[in-house]
Coordinates of C-alpha atoms in Angstrom, one line a residue:
X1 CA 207.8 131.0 73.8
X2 CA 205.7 128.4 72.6
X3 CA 208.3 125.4 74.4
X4 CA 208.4 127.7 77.9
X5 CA 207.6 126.2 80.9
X6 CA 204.2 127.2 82.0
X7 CA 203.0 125.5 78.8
X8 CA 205.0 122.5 79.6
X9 CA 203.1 122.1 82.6
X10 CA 199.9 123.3 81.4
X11 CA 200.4 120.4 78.7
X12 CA 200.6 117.9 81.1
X13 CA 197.4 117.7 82.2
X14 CA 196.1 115.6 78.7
X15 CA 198.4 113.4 78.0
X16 CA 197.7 111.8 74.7
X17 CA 197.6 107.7 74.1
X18 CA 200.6 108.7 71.9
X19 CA 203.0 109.9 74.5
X20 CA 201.2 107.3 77.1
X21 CA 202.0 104.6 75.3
X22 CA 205.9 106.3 75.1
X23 CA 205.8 106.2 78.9
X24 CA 205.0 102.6 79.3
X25 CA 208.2 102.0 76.4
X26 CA 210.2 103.8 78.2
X27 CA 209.8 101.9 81.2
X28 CA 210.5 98.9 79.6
X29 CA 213.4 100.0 78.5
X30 CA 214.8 101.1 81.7
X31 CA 213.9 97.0 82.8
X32 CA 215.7 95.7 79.7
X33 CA 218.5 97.7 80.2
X34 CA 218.7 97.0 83.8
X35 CA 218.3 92.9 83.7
X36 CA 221.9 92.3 82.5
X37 CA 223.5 94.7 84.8
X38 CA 221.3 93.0 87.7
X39 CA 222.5 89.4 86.6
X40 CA 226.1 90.4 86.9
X41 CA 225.3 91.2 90.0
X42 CA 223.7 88.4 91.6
X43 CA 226.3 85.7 90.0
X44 CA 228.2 85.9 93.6
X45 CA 225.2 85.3 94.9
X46 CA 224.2 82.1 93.1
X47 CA 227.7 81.0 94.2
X48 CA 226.8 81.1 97.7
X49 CA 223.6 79.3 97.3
X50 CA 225.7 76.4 95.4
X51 CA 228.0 76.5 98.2
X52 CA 225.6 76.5 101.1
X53 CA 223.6 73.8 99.3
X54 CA 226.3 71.4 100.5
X55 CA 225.9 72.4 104.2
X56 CA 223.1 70.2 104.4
X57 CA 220.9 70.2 107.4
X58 CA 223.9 71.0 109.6
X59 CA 223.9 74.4 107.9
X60 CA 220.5 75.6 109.9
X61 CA 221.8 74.2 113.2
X62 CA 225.2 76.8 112.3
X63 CA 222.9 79.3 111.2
X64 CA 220.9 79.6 114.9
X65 CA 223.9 78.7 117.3
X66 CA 225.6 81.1 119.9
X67 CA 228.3 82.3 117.3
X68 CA 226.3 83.0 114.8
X69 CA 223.6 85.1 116.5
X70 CA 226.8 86.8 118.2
X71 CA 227.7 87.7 115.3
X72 CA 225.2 88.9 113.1
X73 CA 224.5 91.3 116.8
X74 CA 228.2 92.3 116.2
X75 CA 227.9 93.3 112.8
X76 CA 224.6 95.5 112.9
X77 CA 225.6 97.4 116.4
X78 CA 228.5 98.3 114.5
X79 CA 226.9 99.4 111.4
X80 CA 224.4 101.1 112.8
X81 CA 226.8 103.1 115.5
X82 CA 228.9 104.0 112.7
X83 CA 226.3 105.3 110.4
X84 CA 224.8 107.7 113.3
X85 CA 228.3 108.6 114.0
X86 CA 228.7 109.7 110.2
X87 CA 225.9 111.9 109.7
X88 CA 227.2 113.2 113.1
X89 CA 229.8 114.3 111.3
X90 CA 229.3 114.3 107.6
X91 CA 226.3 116.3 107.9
X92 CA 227.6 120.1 109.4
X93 CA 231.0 118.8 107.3
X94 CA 228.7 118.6 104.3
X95 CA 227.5 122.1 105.4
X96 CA 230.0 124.0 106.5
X97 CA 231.7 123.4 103.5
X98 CA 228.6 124.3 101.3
X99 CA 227.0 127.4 102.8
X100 CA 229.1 129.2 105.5
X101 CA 232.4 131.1 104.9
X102 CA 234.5 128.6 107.1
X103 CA 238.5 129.6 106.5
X104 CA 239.7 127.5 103.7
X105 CA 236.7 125.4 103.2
X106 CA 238.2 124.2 99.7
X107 CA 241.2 122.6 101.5
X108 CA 239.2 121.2 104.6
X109 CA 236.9 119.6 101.6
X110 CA 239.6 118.1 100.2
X111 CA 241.5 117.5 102.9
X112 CA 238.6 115.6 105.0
X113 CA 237.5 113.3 102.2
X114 CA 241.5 112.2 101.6
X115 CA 240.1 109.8 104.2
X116 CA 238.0 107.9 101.6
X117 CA 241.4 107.7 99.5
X118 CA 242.9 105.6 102.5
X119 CA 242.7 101.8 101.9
X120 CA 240.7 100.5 105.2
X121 CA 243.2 98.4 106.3
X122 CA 246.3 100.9 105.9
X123 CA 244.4 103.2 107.8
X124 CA 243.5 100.7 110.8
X125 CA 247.4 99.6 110.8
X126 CA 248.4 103.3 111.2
X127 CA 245.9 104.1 113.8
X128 CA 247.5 101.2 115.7
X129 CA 250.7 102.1 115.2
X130 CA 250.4 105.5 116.5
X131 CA 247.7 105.0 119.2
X132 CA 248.0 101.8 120.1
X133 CA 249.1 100.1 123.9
X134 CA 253.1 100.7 122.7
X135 CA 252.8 103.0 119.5
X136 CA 253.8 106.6 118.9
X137 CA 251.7 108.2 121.2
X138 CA 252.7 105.9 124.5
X139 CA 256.4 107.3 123.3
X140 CA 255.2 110.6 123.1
X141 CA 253.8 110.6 126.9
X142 CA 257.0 108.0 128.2
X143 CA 258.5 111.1 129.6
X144 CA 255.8 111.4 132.1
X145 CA 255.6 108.1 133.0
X146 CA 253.1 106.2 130.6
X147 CA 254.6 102.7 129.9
X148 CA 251.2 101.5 128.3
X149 CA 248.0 102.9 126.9
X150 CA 244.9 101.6 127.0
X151 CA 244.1 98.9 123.8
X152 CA 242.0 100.2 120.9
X153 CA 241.3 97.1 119.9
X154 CA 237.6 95.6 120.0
X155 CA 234.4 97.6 119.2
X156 CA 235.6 101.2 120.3
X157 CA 238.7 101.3 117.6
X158 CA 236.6 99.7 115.3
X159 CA 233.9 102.7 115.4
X160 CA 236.6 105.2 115.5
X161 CA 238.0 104.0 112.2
X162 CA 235.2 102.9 110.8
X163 CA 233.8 106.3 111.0
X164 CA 236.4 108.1 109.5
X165 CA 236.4 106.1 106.3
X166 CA 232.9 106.3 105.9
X167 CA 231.4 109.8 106.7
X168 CA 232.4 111.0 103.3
X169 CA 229.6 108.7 101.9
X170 CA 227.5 111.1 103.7
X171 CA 229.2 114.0 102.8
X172 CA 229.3 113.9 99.3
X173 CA 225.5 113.4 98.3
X174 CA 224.6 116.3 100.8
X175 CA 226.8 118.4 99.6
X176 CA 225.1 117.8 95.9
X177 CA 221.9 118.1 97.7
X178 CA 222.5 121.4 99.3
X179 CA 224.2 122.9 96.5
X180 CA 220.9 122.1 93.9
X181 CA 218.3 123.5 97.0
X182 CA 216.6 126.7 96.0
X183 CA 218.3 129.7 98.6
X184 CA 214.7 131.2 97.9
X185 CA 213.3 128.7 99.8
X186 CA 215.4 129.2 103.2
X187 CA 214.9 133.2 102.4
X188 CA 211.6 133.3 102.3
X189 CA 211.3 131.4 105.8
X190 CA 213.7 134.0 107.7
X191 CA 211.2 136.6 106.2
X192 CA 208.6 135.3 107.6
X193 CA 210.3 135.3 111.2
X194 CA 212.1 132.1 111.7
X195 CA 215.7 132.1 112.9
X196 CA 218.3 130.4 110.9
X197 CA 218.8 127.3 112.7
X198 CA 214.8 127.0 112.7
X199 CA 214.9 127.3 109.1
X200 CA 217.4 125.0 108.6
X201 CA 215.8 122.2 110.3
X202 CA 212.5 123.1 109.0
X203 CA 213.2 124.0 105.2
X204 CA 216.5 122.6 104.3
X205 CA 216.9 119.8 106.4
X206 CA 213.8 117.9 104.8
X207 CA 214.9 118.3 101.6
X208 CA 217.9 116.7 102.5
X209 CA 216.4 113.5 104.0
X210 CA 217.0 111.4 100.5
X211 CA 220.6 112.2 100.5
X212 CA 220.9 111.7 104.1
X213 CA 219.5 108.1 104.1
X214 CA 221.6 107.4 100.3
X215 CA 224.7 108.0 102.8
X216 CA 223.7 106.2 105.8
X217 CA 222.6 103.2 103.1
X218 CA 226.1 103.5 101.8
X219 CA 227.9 103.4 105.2
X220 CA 226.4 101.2 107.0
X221 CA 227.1 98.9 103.5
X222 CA 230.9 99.9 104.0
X223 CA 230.9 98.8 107.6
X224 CA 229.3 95.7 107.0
X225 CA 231.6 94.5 104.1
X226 CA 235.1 95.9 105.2
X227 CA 237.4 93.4 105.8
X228 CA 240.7 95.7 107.1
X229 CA 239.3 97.4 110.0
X230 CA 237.8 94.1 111.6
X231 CA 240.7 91.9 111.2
X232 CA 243.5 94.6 112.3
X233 CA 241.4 96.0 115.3
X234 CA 239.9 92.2 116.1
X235 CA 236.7 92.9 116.3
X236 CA 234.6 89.8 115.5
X237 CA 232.2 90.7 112.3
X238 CA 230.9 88.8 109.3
X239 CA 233.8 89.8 107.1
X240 CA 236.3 88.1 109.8
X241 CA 233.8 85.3 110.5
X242 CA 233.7 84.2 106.7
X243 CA 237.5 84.9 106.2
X244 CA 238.6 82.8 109.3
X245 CA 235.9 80.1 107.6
X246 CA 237.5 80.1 104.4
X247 CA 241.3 80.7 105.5
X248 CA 241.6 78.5 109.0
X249 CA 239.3 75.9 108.7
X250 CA 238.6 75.4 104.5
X251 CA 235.3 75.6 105.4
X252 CA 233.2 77.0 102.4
X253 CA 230.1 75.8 103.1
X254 CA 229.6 78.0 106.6
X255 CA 231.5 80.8 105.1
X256 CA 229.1 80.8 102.4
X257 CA 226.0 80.7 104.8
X258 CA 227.6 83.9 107.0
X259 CA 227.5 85.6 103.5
X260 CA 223.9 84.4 102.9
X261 CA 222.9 86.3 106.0
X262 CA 224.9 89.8 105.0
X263 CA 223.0 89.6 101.8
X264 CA 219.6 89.5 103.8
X265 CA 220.9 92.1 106.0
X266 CA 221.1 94.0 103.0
X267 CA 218.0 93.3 101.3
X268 CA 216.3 94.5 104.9
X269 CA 218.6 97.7 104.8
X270 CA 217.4 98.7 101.3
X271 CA 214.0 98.0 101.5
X272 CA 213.8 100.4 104.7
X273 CA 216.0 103.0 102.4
X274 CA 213.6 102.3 100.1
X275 CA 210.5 102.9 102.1
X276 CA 211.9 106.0 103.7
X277 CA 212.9 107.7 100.4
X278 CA 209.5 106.6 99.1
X279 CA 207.7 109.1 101.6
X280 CA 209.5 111.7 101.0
X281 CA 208.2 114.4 98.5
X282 CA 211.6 117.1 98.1
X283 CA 211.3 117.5 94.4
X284 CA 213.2 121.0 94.1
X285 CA 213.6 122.1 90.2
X286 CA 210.9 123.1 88.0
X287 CA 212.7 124.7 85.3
X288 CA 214.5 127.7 86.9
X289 CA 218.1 128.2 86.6
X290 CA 219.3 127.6 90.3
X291 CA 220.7 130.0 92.0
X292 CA 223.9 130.1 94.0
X293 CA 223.2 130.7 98.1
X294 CA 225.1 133.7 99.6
X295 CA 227.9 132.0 102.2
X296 CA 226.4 132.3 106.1
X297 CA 229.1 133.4 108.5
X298 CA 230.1 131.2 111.0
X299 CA 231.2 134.1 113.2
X300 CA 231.8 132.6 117.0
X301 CA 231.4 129.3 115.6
X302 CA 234.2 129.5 113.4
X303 CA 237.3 128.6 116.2
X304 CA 235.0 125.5 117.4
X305 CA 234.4 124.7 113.3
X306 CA 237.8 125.1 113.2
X307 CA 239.0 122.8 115.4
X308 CA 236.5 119.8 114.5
X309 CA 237.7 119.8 111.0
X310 CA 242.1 120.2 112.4
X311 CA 240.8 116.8 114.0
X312 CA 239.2 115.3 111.5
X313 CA 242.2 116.1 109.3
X314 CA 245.0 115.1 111.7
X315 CA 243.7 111.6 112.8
X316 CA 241.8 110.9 109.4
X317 CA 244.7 111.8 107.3
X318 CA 247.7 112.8 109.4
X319 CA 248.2 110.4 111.1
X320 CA 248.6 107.9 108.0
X321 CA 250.4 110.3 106.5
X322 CA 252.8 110.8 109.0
X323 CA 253.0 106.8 109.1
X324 CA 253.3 105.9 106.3
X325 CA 256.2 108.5 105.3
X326 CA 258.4 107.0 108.1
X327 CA 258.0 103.8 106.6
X328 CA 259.0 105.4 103.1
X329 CA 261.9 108.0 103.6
X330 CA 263.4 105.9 107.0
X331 CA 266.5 105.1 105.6
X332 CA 266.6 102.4 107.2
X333 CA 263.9 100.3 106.5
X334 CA 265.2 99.2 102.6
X335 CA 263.7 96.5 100.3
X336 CA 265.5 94.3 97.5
X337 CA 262.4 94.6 96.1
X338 CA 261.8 97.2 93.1
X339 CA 258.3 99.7 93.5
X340 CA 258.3 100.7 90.3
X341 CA 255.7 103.3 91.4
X342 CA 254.9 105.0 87.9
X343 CA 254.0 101.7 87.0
X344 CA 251.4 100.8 89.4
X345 CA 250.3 104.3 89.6
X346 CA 249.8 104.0 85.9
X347 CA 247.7 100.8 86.7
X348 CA 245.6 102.0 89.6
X349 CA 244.8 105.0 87.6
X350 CA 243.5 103.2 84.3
X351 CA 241.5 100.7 85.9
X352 CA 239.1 102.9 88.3
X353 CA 238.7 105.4 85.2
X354 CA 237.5 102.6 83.0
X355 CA 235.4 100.9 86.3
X356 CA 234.1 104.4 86.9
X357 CA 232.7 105.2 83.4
X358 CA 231.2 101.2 83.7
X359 CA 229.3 101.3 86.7
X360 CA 228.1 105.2 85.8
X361 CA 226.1 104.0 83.1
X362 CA 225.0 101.0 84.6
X363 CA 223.9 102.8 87.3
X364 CA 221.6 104.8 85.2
X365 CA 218.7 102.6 84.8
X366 CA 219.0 101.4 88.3
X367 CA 218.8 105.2 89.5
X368 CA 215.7 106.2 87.1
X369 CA 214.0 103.1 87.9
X370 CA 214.3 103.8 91.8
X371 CA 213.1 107.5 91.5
X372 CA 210.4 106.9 88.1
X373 CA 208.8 103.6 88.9
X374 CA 207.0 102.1 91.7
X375 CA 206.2 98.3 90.7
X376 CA 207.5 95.6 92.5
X377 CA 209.7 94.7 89.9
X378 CA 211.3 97.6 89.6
X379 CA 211.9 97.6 93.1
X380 CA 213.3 93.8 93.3
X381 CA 215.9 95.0 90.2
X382 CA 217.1 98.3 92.4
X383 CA 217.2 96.1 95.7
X384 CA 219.4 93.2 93.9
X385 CA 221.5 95.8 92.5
X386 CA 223.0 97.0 96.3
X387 CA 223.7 93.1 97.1
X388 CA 227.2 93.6 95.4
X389 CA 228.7 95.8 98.1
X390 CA 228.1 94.2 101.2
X391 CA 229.6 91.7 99.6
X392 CA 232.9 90.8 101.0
X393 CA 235.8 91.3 98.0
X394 CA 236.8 87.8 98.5
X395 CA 233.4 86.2 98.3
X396 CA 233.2 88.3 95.2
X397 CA 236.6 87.1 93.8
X398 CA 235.4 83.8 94.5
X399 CA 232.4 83.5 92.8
X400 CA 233.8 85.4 89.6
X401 CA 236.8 83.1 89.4
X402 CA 233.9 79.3 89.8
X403 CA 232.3 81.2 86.5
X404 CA 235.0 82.3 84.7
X405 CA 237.4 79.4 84.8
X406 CA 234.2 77.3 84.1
X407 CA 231.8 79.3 81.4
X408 CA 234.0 82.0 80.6
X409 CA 237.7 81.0 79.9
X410 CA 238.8 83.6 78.0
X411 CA 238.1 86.4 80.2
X412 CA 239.8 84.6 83.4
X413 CA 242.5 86.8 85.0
X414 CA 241.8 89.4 82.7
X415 CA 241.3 93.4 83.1
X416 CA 237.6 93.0 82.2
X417 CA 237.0 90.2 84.7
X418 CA 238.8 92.7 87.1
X419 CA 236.5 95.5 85.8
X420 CA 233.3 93.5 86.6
X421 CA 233.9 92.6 89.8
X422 CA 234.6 96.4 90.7
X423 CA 231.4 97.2 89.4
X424 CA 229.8 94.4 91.2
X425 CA 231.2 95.9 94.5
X426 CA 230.6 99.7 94.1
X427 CA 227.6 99.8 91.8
X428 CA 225.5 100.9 95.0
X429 CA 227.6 104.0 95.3
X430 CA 226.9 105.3 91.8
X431 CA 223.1 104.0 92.1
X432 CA 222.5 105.5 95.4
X433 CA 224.4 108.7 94.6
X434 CA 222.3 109.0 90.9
X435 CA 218.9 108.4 92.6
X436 CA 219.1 111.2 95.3
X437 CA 220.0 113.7 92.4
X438 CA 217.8 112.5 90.5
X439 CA 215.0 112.5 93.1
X440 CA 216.0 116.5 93.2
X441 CA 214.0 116.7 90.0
X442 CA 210.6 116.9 89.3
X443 CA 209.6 114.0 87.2
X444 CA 206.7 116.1 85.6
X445 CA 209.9 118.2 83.4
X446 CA 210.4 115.0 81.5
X447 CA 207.1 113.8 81.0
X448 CA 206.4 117.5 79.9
X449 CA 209.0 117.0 77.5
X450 CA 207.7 113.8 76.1
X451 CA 203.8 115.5 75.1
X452 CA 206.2 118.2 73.1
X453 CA 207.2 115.2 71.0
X454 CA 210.6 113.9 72.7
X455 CA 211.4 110.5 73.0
X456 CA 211.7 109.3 76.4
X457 CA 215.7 108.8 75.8
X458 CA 216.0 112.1 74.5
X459 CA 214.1 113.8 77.5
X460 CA 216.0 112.1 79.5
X461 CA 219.6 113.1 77.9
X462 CA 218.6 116.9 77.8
X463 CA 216.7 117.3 80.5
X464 CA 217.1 115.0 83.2
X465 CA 220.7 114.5 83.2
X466 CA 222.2 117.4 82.9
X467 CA 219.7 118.7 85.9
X468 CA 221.5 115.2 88.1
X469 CA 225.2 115.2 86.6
X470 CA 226.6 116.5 89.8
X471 CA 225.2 113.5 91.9
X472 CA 225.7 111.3 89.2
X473 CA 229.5 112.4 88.8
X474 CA 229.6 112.4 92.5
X475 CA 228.8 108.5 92.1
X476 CA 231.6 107.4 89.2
X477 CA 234.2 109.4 91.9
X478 CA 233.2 107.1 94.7
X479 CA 233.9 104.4 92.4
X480 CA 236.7 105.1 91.1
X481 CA 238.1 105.9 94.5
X482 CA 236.7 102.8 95.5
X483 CA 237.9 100.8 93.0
X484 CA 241.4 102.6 93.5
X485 CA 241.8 101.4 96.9
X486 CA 240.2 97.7 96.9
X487 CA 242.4 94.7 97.6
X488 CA 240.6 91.3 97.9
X489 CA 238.7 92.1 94.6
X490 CA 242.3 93.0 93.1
X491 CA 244.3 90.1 94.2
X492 CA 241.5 87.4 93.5
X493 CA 241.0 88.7 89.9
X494 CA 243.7 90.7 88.4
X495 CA 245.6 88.8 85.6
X496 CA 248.6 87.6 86.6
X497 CA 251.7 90.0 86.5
X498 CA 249.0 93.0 87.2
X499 CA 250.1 95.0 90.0
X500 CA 248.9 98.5 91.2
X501 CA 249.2 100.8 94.4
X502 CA 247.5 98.9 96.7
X503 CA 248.6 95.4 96.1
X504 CA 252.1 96.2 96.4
X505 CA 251.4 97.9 99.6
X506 CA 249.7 94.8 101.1
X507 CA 252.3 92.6 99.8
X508 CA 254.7 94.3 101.2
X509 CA 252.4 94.4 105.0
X510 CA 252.4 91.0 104.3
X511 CA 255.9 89.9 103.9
X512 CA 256.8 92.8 106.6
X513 CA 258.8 94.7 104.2
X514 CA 257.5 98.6 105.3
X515 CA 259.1 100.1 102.1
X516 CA 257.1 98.5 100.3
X517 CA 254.3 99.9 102.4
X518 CA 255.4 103.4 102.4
X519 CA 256.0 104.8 99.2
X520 CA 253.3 103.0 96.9
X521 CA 250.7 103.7 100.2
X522 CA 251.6 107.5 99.4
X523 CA 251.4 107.5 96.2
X524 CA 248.1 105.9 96.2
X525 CA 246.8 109.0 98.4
X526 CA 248.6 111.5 95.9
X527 CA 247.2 110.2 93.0
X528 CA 243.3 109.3 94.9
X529 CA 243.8 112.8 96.4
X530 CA 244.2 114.7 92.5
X531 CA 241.0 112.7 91.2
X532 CA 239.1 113.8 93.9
X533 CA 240.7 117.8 94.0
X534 CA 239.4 117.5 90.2
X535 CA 236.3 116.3 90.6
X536 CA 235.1 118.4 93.8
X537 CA 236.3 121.5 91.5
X538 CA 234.7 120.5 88.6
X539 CA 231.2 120.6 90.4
X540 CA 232.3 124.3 92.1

């Protein structure tokens, strides 16, 4: 037993120069690796400073106006009243699916995060369609009277949508969270007389705080950079500010300095993340196999349970569903245009696999850095790296198509152009997801390894990952479902003749053709839904 783990730990109090100075390479080569990804990141960035630059001295007096201010209010009341409103509802989703013996909690799992499989824009069209002032609903109630509902455009419909698509992002790294937390822990606590709420909030509800703020990171990211919701529901944001700049008026320049001010945003957003994951201490494993928690019954709770999740389910994902379907089997609503579905499902299916495996491992480095190291530099590094996301898709587009056609000819409209700008946009999902596994895990196991003789690499492949893979697998599935679903990033940067699920559905939006709409929007959830049914499996 000479490898066990008492003498692991015991070994870590006299560390030699030897494994010291392994430490201190090791670090470096978490930097080194993370530098190029980090560059990629930030060329949209130096794009928008080129373009700004041109504003000139008019840009500051556009920068503090009425509309401006307006805006940037508009955009942070939204993302902040959607995050609250997703750990509202991700959080007892994220538990009742984990630890209580809700009625088909497998399907509700799946069912509820089918929402994340919903392109933003597709979902917001839908919701209009059957909620709106003349949609299904308003024929529904004509019978008894209604001629007109009230409008769901504006702030309110906004929130509503914006909620649905993003409480997953909460979901998913608590649900890694509670299912690597100790039941011991919460055991011991109801021995020692608390109730089961009390030791929820007290024992496992701390332990959950990293996880918790990784989601609310990620959805108030989401809300900030979606472009569907806002421009369907009208709702004046930055992403329909710097859209309306670059579409209406050809003005670049302001566009680019609305875009400036979402990366600060950002960059003020992470380093709070940052500063509250920092004080949190919830390292969990220290060697022991875990152990699988017995299922708490809901018992009176389970009709009320019940009928949050029928809701969540029917308007998240029925209601698109629904949509979408009478757009596709309506035999009446035709299209001389072929869908060739295999073929784009083919596509949409290659690409997010091969972004997915991309962005895992480039996440890697990002995610040890942001849980193994405290210097200001690796701090800077993990803080550029979120930038991507809130990125709008087309600023992103943008900037990759200035370097390419200029520096980089030969990858211009080409699958690994496409690749990079996926990964520039949803890097923060696998990064965020990585680091609040990885923060599950007591750094001392790998620098116990390392005084045994490991290299830090090796530590890290036997030890560390295999103890993270379910958040960091949790990560490459947002991506890929992500990546699945994006459409500025697709049409900007896709070589030409490339075509996949959800181009053809916009296209078709956009040259009002619904059956074009339909089928590949279906197919899209289909084929988004089996990835995910996979994965979430996988992890049981």
């Amino acid at each position: 037993m000479e490898n066990s783990f008492p003498n692991i730990l015991r070994s870590l109090g006299s560390l030699s120069g030897e494994t010291r100075g392994r430490l201190r390479a090791s670090r470096w080569g978490l930097v080194a690796l993370s530098l190029p990804v980090v560059a990629v990141v930030a060329l949209p960035v130096a794009y928008l400073l080129l373009r700004a630059g041109g504003a000139g001295s008019t840009g500051i007096e556009y920068l503090l106006s009425e509309r401006t201010l307006t805006i940037i209010a508009k955009s942070l009341a939204m993302a902040f009243s959607v995050a609250a409103a997703s750990v509202a509802v991700g959080l007892p989703f994220a538990w009742m699916t984990t630890r209580t013996t809700l009625p088909l909690r497998r399907f509700w799992l799946v069912a509820g995060l089918l929402t994340m499989v919903i392109p933003s824009y597709l979902g917001a069209i839908t919701f209009v369609e059957a909620f709106g002032p003349v949609g299904a609903l308003r024929d529904l109630l004509a019978p008894l009277g209604v001629t007109r509902l009230p409008p769901v455009y504006g702030f309110f419909g906004t929130w509503v949508v914006m909620t649905l698509y993003t409480f997953p992002y909460v979901v998913l790294p608590v649900r890694a969270a509670l299912s690597r937390i100790d039941p011991a822990q919460e055991e011991a606590a109801r021995m020692l007389g608390l109730g089961r709420w009390r030791a929820f909030f007290r024992v496992t509800l701390p332990q959950l705080r990293p996880a918790l703020a990784a989601g609310v990171l990620l959805s108030m990211l989401y809300t900030l950079s979606d472009f569907g919701v806002v421009m369907v529901l009208r709702y004046n944001a930055f992403t329909r500010a710097i859209f309306t700049s670059y579409n209406s008026t050809f003005d670049r320049e302001r566009a680019a300095l609305l875009a400036l001010v979402l990366v600060a945003l950002t960059a003020v957003l992470v380093w709070l993340d940052s500063r509250a994951v920092k004080s949190l201490p919830t390292y969990r494993h220290q060697g022991q196999s875990a152990r699988k928690s017995s299922l708490i019954p809901l018992g009176r709770w389970t009709i009320p349970a019940l009928f949050l999740f029928t809701m969540l389910v029917v308007v998240g994902v029925g209601i698109p569903v629904a949509v979408l379907s009478g757009w596709a089997f309506n035999p009446n609503i035709t299209s001389t245009v072929p869908v060739e579905l295999e073929h784009l499902a083919a596509n949409s299916v290659a690409v997010s696999a091969i972004t997915a495996i991309v962005v895992g491992l480039a996440a890697l480095p990002l995610a040890l850095m942001a849980t193994r190291l405290t210097s200001r530099l690796s701090r800077m590094l993990v803080g550029i790296s979120y930038i991507g996301n809130v990125l709008p898709g087309l600023v992103v587009g943008l900037a990759l198509v200035h370097f390419a056609a200029n520096y980089l000819p030969s990858i211009y409209q080409s699958i690994p152009l496409l690749v990079v700008g996926y990964a520039i946009r949803f890097l923060p999902y696998s990064v965020g997801a990585t680091r609040s596994a990885l923060a599950m895990i007591s750094p001392r196991l790998d620098e116990a390894a390392r005084t045994l003789g490991c290299t830090g690499w090796r530590a890290t492949a036997r030890i560390t990952l295999p103890l993270a893979r379910t958040g960091v697998f949790g990560g490459m599935a947002l991506v890929a479902l992500s990546a699945m679903k994006e459409l500025p990033t697709t049409l900007m940067l896709s070589p030409i003749g490339f075509r996949n699920l959800a181009t053809r559905a916009w296209t078709g939006y956009d040259s009002a053709s619904y059956a074009l709409v339909g089928a590949p929007g279906l197919l899209l959830l289909a084929v988004s839904a089996l990835t995910l049914f996979v994965l979430l499996w996988q992890k049981e």
